[in-house]
Amino acid sequence: MPHNSIRLRFAPSPTGMMHLGNIRAALMNFLFARQKGGTFILRIEDTDPERNFDVGAQQIIADLAWLGLTYDEGPIHGGPYIPYYQSERTHLYEHALEELMAKKAVYRCFCSPEELEKRRARQIALKKPPRYDRACLELPEAQIESFLASKTPYIWRLQLDGNQSVTVQDLAHGETIFELKNFSDFPLTRSDGTFTFIFANFVDDMLMKISHAIRGEDHLTNTACQAALFVAFNAPMPTYWHLPVLCNIEGKKLSKRDFGFSLQDLKREGFLPEAILNYLAIIGGGSFSDEIMSQDELITNLNFDNIHATGRVKYDVEKLRWMNNKWINRISTTELYTRCMPYLVTAYPMTASMDSKIVCDLLERFKAEFITLKDSVDALRFYFERPTITHEDMQQFTRQDDLRTMIANALANYEDSEQFIQSLKQQAKERNIPIKELFGYLRIALMGSTQGPAINELINALGRTESHERLTHIMHL
Ligand code: GLU
């Protein structure tokens, strides 16, 4: 039974920070929906009362906005299937469970967690696959009544038909068949009466008419159970795409220890949302003539009809840095200014009241080297802080007297930075002073370091008066 329209959802559990795996899932659902003219939905899966916090949901909403992943239906916008918080949808899960009760497709299980664990351990010791042994499947009615009367905690399990298999469509793997004999009669509720992830997630996908579900590979076994539920309700199933797990450069599952795992890290360091999304969209999927793509270009160019099932996708922070540098140089200077300002104002409070044109000019001159927005702070330090240069710093220049005379001559006839440098080069040649030494000396004077941008860029950025003052200052050390 096919779906009438294309509807995808990002369904995060607000249990912690957004990390690259979540963002990749959100992005792929978003891009697929946008490419196919479908609907993109945000659903907050806050069914675990002990682990979910509203602040977590608020953070996810803010992060999606920062990333530019706009959704059509969800917590703030609402939509035809409100509410979009699972914690407010309990009545719908109850209703679905009642339907299964009416069909006699579920049964109560009174086995305690300790008892279940013991049996599980026994099965493992006997090298048997650990599965629920259906001890409660055919309890006599009187026994059930007595358990209920004594308030013995219980859960509801779905009764699977071990002779059946379920078929799931997966964008990367094609048709995947699961034999139900390999699965336990899984729980739909917890002993406190709340609903399990597998059940709530299924009910919502069914009611919200989700046509495609793109999610992490870690949900693959849940998919078999959920497919059994779709069959039990005779409802159309989504097509799935299980995204391969992200690994670090050593091939291990990406974790908190890897830099950039959390979105907050990347944000703080000055990575652009454009670069993060661009990077996550292209890793592990196809080759592109130009890898730098905007959201619109990704929507157009990503090929969802030809997805290869790859075992692992490597997260390479160096590639992300490279992409970030490209993006810093792709956005407009005024945009770059807006994004660098929080870093610059913290480091150099005077920038808050400065003419933005001056800061824009500085950014424009030096942005080619920025890997992250934060790099603007170091790159522009020479402008905002006069270097402190000591007599000892100058001892490395053996021909100081010559250099001083040359600079004094060049300053006396100063026209512009080009002419000034030409004059110095000429004099250096006459005196047999290596250009490297001359430029090192000038950089020390202008920015306090022998390494850095081109001298004429420095002079032009500082302006004539300030550069002359710095050059004159060094001559008296
Ligand atoms: N709440 C689940 C998660 O965050 C959703 C999985 C799904 O997309 O179905 O992993």
XYZ file of C-alpha atoms and ligand atoms in Angstrom:
487
model
C 0.000 0.000 0.000
C 1.834 3.137 -1.122
C 1.732 6.503 0.648
C -0.077 9.358 -1.070
C 2.476 12.009 -0.271
C 6.081 12.313 0.739
C 6.422 12.994 4.445
C 9.616 12.732 6.459
C 10.352 13.420 10.057
C 13.293 14.085 12.312
C 12.414 12.473 15.630
C 15.083 13.255 18.220
C 14.928 12.240 21.853
C 15.904 15.298 23.854
C 18.220 13.370 26.149
C 21.376 15.310 25.546
C 23.260 17.440 23.140
C 22.791 17.346 19.393
C 25.675 15.490 17.837
C 26.808 14.922 14.316
C 24.872 11.662 13.957
C 21.564 13.354 14.851
C 22.300 16.287 12.618
C 23.098 14.028 9.702
C 19.763 12.236 10.183
C 17.910 15.567 10.386
C 19.706 16.843 7.300
C 19.039 13.779 5.161
C 15.340 13.787 6.033
C 15.218 17.495 5.277
C 17.067 17.267 1.943
C 15.018 14.285 0.800
C 11.745 16.026 1.658
C 12.816 19.232 -0.084
C 14.119 17.471 -3.202
C 10.927 15.467 -3.648
C 8.577 18.340 -2.827
C 7.512 16.640 0.392
C 6.891 17.708 3.975
C 9.530 17.802 6.707
C 8.317 17.274 10.246
C 9.948 17.694 13.650
C 8.685 15.340 16.334
C 10.140 15.417 19.817
C 10.398 11.890 21.238
C 10.299 12.653 24.933
C 8.748 9.409 26.149
C 11.419 8.551 28.664
C 10.357 10.622 31.670
C 13.621 10.107 33.508
C 15.878 11.175 30.728
C 14.064 13.925 28.913
C 14.167 17.579 29.649
C 12.267 20.340 28.061
C 15.461 22.352 27.830
C 16.749 19.560 25.604
C 13.825 20.032 23.237
C 14.284 23.801 23.242
C 17.957 23.323 22.422
C 17.117 21.028 19.514
C 14.657 23.576 18.153
C 17.280 26.330 18.473
C 19.977 24.170 16.883
C 17.790 23.329 13.891
C 17.071 27.022 13.422
C 20.789 27.837 13.630
C 21.523 25.159 11.050
C 18.806 26.490 8.757
C 16.868 23.210 8.725
C 13.361 24.586 8.630
C 10.461 22.251 9.206
C 6.884 22.434 7.968
C 5.156 20.731 10.876
C 6.348 20.542 14.455
C 6.365 21.997 17.952
C 6.238 25.693 17.077
C 4.426 25.669 13.730
C 1.901 23.019 14.675
C 0.338 21.079 11.809
C -2.431 18.618 11.022
C -1.121 16.003 13.459
C -0.639 18.042 16.624
C 0.758 17.613 19.195
C 4.332 17.008 18.036
C 5.681 16.171 21.496
C 5.304 12.472 22.295
C 4.727 13.267 25.965
C 1.426 14.861 24.890
C 0.309 11.960 22.704
C -0.254 9.272 25.341
C -3.975 9.012 24.536
C -3.091 8.039 20.963
C -0.798 5.248 22.118
C -3.487 4.026 24.514
C -5.955 3.979 21.697
C -3.594 2.010 19.454
C -2.920 -0.473 22.240
C -6.671 -0.961 22.730
C -6.973 -1.796 19.049
C -4.337 -4.480 19.437
C -6.107 -5.810 22.538
C -9.323 -6.048 20.584
C -7.471 -8.035 17.905
C -5.946 -10.247 20.612
C -2.544 -9.425 19.196
C -1.058 -8.490 22.577
C -0.793 -10.095 25.991
C 0.138 -9.097 29.522
C 3.513 -10.194 30.866
C 3.953 -10.321 34.627
C 7.547 -11.593 34.613
C 9.751 -9.398 36.762
C 12.882 -7.793 35.267
C 15.044 -9.900 37.635
C 13.364 -13.112 36.500
C 13.720 -12.118 32.849
C 17.394 -11.353 33.372
C 17.988 -14.736 35.006
C 16.353 -16.570 32.115
C 18.279 -14.505 29.643
C 21.562 -15.378 31.324
C 20.594 -19.040 31.296
C 19.813 -18.929 27.567
C 23.120 -17.252 26.855
C 24.955 -19.863 28.974
C 23.283 -22.598 26.938
C 24.373 -20.757 23.778
C 20.749 -20.184 22.841
C 19.623 -16.874 21.369
C 18.241 -14.816 24.277
C 14.537 -14.434 23.679
C 11.425 -14.004 25.795
C 10.192 -17.525 26.519
C 6.504 -16.581 26.343
C 5.900 -17.683 29.936
C 2.907 -15.341 30.111
C 1.475 -16.024 26.650
C -1.183 -18.452 27.721
C -1.790 -17.636 31.367
C -5.180 -18.873 32.582
C -7.711 -16.097 33.022
C -7.925 -16.749 36.802
C -4.192 -16.362 37.183
C -4.273 -13.033 35.333
C -7.128 -11.865 37.572
C -5.186 -12.776 40.648
C -2.034 -10.947 39.453
C -4.134 -7.889 38.682
C -5.870 -8.072 42.056
C -2.503 -8.195 43.836
C -1.296 -5.298 41.693
C 1.621 -7.274 40.251
C 3.317 -4.976 37.737
C 3.023 -6.048 34.112
C 3.815 -4.935 30.593
C 2.078 -5.531 27.282
C 3.875 -7.572 24.645
C 3.061 -7.995 20.970
C 2.577 -11.610 19.997
C 4.703 -12.301 16.937
C 3.889 -15.047 14.479
C 7.093 -17.057 14.275
C 6.054 -18.532 10.914
C 5.922 -15.127 9.317
C 8.466 -12.745 7.936
C 8.160 -9.014 7.342
C 9.581 -7.156 4.378
C 10.998 -3.686 4.739
C 12.018 -1.377 1.899
C 15.347 0.289 2.508
C 16.785 2.957 0.209
C 20.316 1.619 0.548
C 19.739 -2.114 0.945
C 16.607 -2.584 -1.172
C 14.204 -5.164 0.142
C 15.141 -6.472 3.578
C 13.337 -9.489 4.966
C 13.166 -10.211 8.692
C 12.096 -13.657 9.930
C 9.933 -13.023 12.983
C 11.029 -16.284 14.580
C 14.298 -14.504 15.325
C 12.603 -11.868 17.507
C 11.045 -11.812 20.966
C 7.470 -10.812 21.619
C 8.635 -7.290 22.384
C 7.194 -4.891 24.982
C 4.864 -2.081 23.986
C 4.604 -0.655 27.502
C 6.796 -0.335 30.582
C 5.698 -1.572 33.989
C 4.814 2.004 35.015
C 2.287 2.108 32.169
C 4.319 4.375 29.875
C 4.912 3.356 26.281
C 8.163 2.046 24.830
C 10.153 3.850 22.185
C 9.402 1.160 19.607
C 5.655 1.473 20.050
C 5.300 5.252 20.363
C 7.628 5.814 17.431
C 5.605 3.357 15.331
C 2.194 4.820 16.309
C 3.383 8.298 15.393
C 4.886 7.215 12.080
C 1.613 5.492 11.259
C -0.662 8.369 12.335
C 1.540 11.065 10.837
C 1.605 9.119 7.551
C 5.382 9.064 7.365
C 6.432 7.830 3.930
C 10.212 7.694 4.466
C 12.147 7.335 7.693
C 15.839 8.133 7.595
C 17.599 7.225 10.820
C 20.717 5.711 12.312
C 21.712 2.140 11.650
C 21.362 1.456 15.373
C 17.582 1.289 14.776
C 17.765 -1.584 12.315
C 16.460 -4.253 14.721
C 13.713 -1.925 15.942
C 12.636 -1.692 12.328
C 11.758 -5.398 12.237
C 9.527 -5.007 15.315
C 7.941 -1.865 13.943
C 7.330 -3.559 10.607
C 5.423 -6.274 12.503
C 3.281 -3.517 14.035
C 2.537 -1.973 10.629
C 1.443 -5.421 9.464
C -0.731 -5.858 12.578
C -2.505 -2.566 11.793
C -2.544 -3.217 8.061
C -1.062 0.261 7.628
C 1.377 1.441 4.912
C 4.977 1.224 6.094
C 7.581 3.912 5.504
C 10.558 3.215 3.294
C 13.615 3.306 5.532
C 17.159 4.439 5.097
C 19.464 3.390 7.869
C 22.410 5.726 7.853
C 25.761 4.095 8.535
C 27.326 4.927 11.875
C 29.794 7.810 11.869
C 33.328 6.808 12.787
C 36.393 8.783 13.703
C 39.492 8.745 11.562
C 40.707 5.569 13.304
C 37.494 3.789 12.351
C 36.014 3.749 15.866
C 32.438 4.853 16.538
C 32.411 8.625 16.943
C 32.079 9.641 20.577
C 32.196 12.567 22.941
C 35.966 12.312 22.988
C 36.213 13.236 19.311
C 36.406 16.939 18.636
C 33.345 18.223 16.877
C 31.063 15.388 17.966
C 28.768 17.869 19.636
C 27.276 20.711 17.679
C 28.005 23.103 20.549
C 31.759 22.433 20.178
C 31.655 23.260 16.511
C 29.508 26.317 17.052
C 31.799 27.632 19.773
C 34.898 27.133 17.649
C 33.397 29.142 14.814
C 32.292 26.565 12.284
C 29.587 27.790 9.926
C 26.278 25.947 9.714
C 26.694 25.974 5.923
C 29.989 24.092 6.220
C 28.694 21.579 8.767
C 25.680 20.711 6.635
C 27.671 20.677 3.416
C 30.187 18.306 4.969
C 27.614 15.964 6.506
C 25.657 15.826 3.255
C 28.546 14.681 1.116
C 30.427 12.259 3.374
C 29.781 8.724 2.448
C 27.697 9.561 -0.581
C 28.829 9.965 -4.152
C 31.400 12.198 -5.778
C 30.706 15.749 -6.869
C 32.493 17.980 -9.354
C 32.346 20.807 -6.823
C 32.064 19.658 -3.245
C 31.168 23.093 -1.898
C 27.393 23.252 -2.101
C 24.739 25.461 -0.569
C 21.535 24.018 0.821
C 19.790 24.622 -2.527
C 22.622 23.030 -4.455
C 22.558 20.014 -2.152
C 18.815 19.669 -2.672
C 19.382 19.640 -6.421
C 22.533 17.535 -6.594
C 22.157 14.803 -4.003
C 21.188 11.534 -5.612
C 18.824 9.634 -3.354
C 17.951 7.143 -6.062
C 21.396 5.692 -6.099
C 22.424 5.267 -2.507
C 25.229 2.846 -1.832
C 25.217 0.861 1.342
C 28.533 1.740 2.917
C 29.687 0.046 6.091
C 31.180 3.030 7.810
C 31.351 6.724 7.217
C 34.453 8.493 8.398
C 34.245 11.866 10.027
C 37.403 13.739 9.130
C 37.676 16.988 10.986
C 40.454 18.163 8.669
C 38.109 17.984 5.711
C 35.494 19.868 7.704
C 38.069 22.564 8.493
C 38.949 22.803 4.811
C 35.279 23.200 3.975
C 34.794 25.783 6.671
C 37.587 27.883 5.187
C 35.915 27.668 1.781
C 32.598 28.723 3.293
C 34.155 31.625 5.186
C 35.379 32.848 1.844
C 32.087 32.169 0.094
C 29.727 34.206 2.259
C 29.593 37.991 1.824
C 31.911 40.212 3.847
C 29.001 41.767 5.701
C 27.757 38.304 6.610
C 31.249 37.346 7.742
C 31.383 40.536 9.799
C 28.124 39.639 11.578
C 29.394 36.179 12.367
C 32.893 37.208 13.501
C 31.723 40.091 15.652
C 30.847 38.017 18.759
C 34.441 36.741 18.821
C 35.984 40.109 17.994
C 33.945 42.071 20.536
C 35.000 39.671 23.280
C 38.666 39.964 22.360
C 38.664 43.659 21.386
C 35.730 45.492 22.973
C 36.471 48.587 20.899
C 35.187 46.815 17.784
C 31.642 47.246 19.112
C 31.793 50.982 18.497
C 34.068 50.955 15.459
C 32.995 51.801 11.947
C 31.989 48.427 10.542
C 33.655 49.343 7.246
C 37.085 49.227 8.884
C 36.467 45.781 10.392
C 34.984 44.542 7.102
C 38.066 45.774 5.285
C 40.310 43.903 7.728
C 38.257 40.717 7.382
C 38.271 40.981 3.616
C 42.066 41.313 3.570
C 42.831 38.395 5.865
C 39.904 35.958 5.614
C 41.655 33.734 3.075
C 43.565 32.169 5.938
C 40.704 31.740 8.430
C 39.827 28.121 9.153
C 37.172 29.044 11.710
C 35.552 32.346 12.667
C 37.668 32.309 15.801
C 40.790 32.706 13.696
C 39.731 36.279 13.007
C 40.801 37.095 16.570
C 44.433 36.059 16.086
C 44.596 37.300 12.541
C 43.499 40.831 13.482
C 45.353 41.066 16.784
C 48.140 43.134 15.183
C 45.581 45.790 14.357
C 44.005 46.142 17.765
C 47.047 45.570 19.959
C 50.358 47.234 19.323
C 53.067 44.588 19.534
C 55.388 44.740 22.534
C 58.851 44.361 21.104
C 61.942 44.232 23.262
C 65.544 45.032 22.605
C 66.237 41.262 22.824
C 63.720 40.540 20.068
C 65.812 42.710 17.808
C 69.065 40.883 18.504
C 68.183 38.237 15.937
C 68.741 40.823 13.194
C 72.481 41.058 12.734
C 72.289 43.925 10.272
C 70.076 46.149 12.395
C 71.986 49.332 11.703
C 71.666 48.832 7.975
C 67.974 47.999 8.276
C 67.298 51.127 10.319
C 69.050 53.359 7.839
C 67.164 51.779 4.965
C 63.784 52.225 6.672
C 64.562 55.823 7.575
C 65.423 56.504 3.915
C 62.301 54.779 2.644
C 60.059 56.576 5.137
C 61.515 59.937 4.187
C 60.407 59.358 0.584
C 57.181 57.448 1.346
C 54.513 57.553 -1.375
C 52.568 54.358 -0.882
C 53.122 50.858 0.466
C 54.182 49.446 -2.929
C 56.732 52.131 -3.557
C 57.957 51.889 0.048
C 58.609 48.154 -0.303
C 60.257 48.617 -3.701
C 62.604 51.185 -2.242
C 63.522 48.847 0.625
C 64.093 45.920 -1.714
C 66.379 48.030 -3.833
C 68.410 49.140 -0.837
C 68.590 45.582 0.518
C 70.003 44.437 -2.798
C 72.647 47.153 -2.735
C 73.649 46.206 0.790
C 73.481 42.470 0.212
C 70.799 41.916 2.856
C 68.534 38.916 2.238
C 64.911 39.874 1.521
C 63.837 37.345 4.151
C 65.699 39.269 6.822
C 64.260 42.574 5.656
C 60.702 41.267 5.663
C 61.172 39.581 9.035
C 62.287 42.874 10.477
C 59.317 44.745 9.000
C 56.854 42.155 10.292
C 58.310 42.353 13.771
C 57.801 46.108 13.667
C 54.284 45.960 12.291
C 52.837 42.941 14.069
C 55.376 41.567 16.534
C 56.052 38.323 14.673
C 58.275 37.270 11.789
C 55.497 35.186 10.215
C 52.311 36.631 8.795
C 50.557 38.255 5.890
C 52.191 40.248 3.084
C 53.897 43.448 4.271
C 51.930 45.748 2.004
C 48.688 44.188 3.300
C 49.803 44.952 6.837
C 50.726 48.541 6.002
C 47.489 49.126 4.120
C 45.429 47.597 6.898
C 47.100 49.665 9.606
C 47.018 52.840 7.582
C 49.914 55.181 6.923
C 50.130 56.936 10.285
C 49.971 53.836 12.445
C 52.440 51.863 10.334
C 54.889 54.757 10.309
C 54.665 55.028 14.062
C 55.315 51.323 14.512
C 58.262 51.401 12.133
C 59.746 54.439 13.814
C 59.275 52.907 17.256
C 61.343 49.846 16.410
C 64.203 51.933 15.162
C 64.789 53.293 18.635
C 64.997 49.993 20.439
N 14.048 9.052 18.968
C 14.828 8.194 18.122
C 16.276 8.635 18.170
O 16.560 9.749 18.573
C 14.250 8.282 16.738
C 14.609 7.210 15.803
C 13.854 7.341 14.491
O 14.192 8.264 13.738
O 12.959 6.575 14.248
O 17.165 7.879 17.858
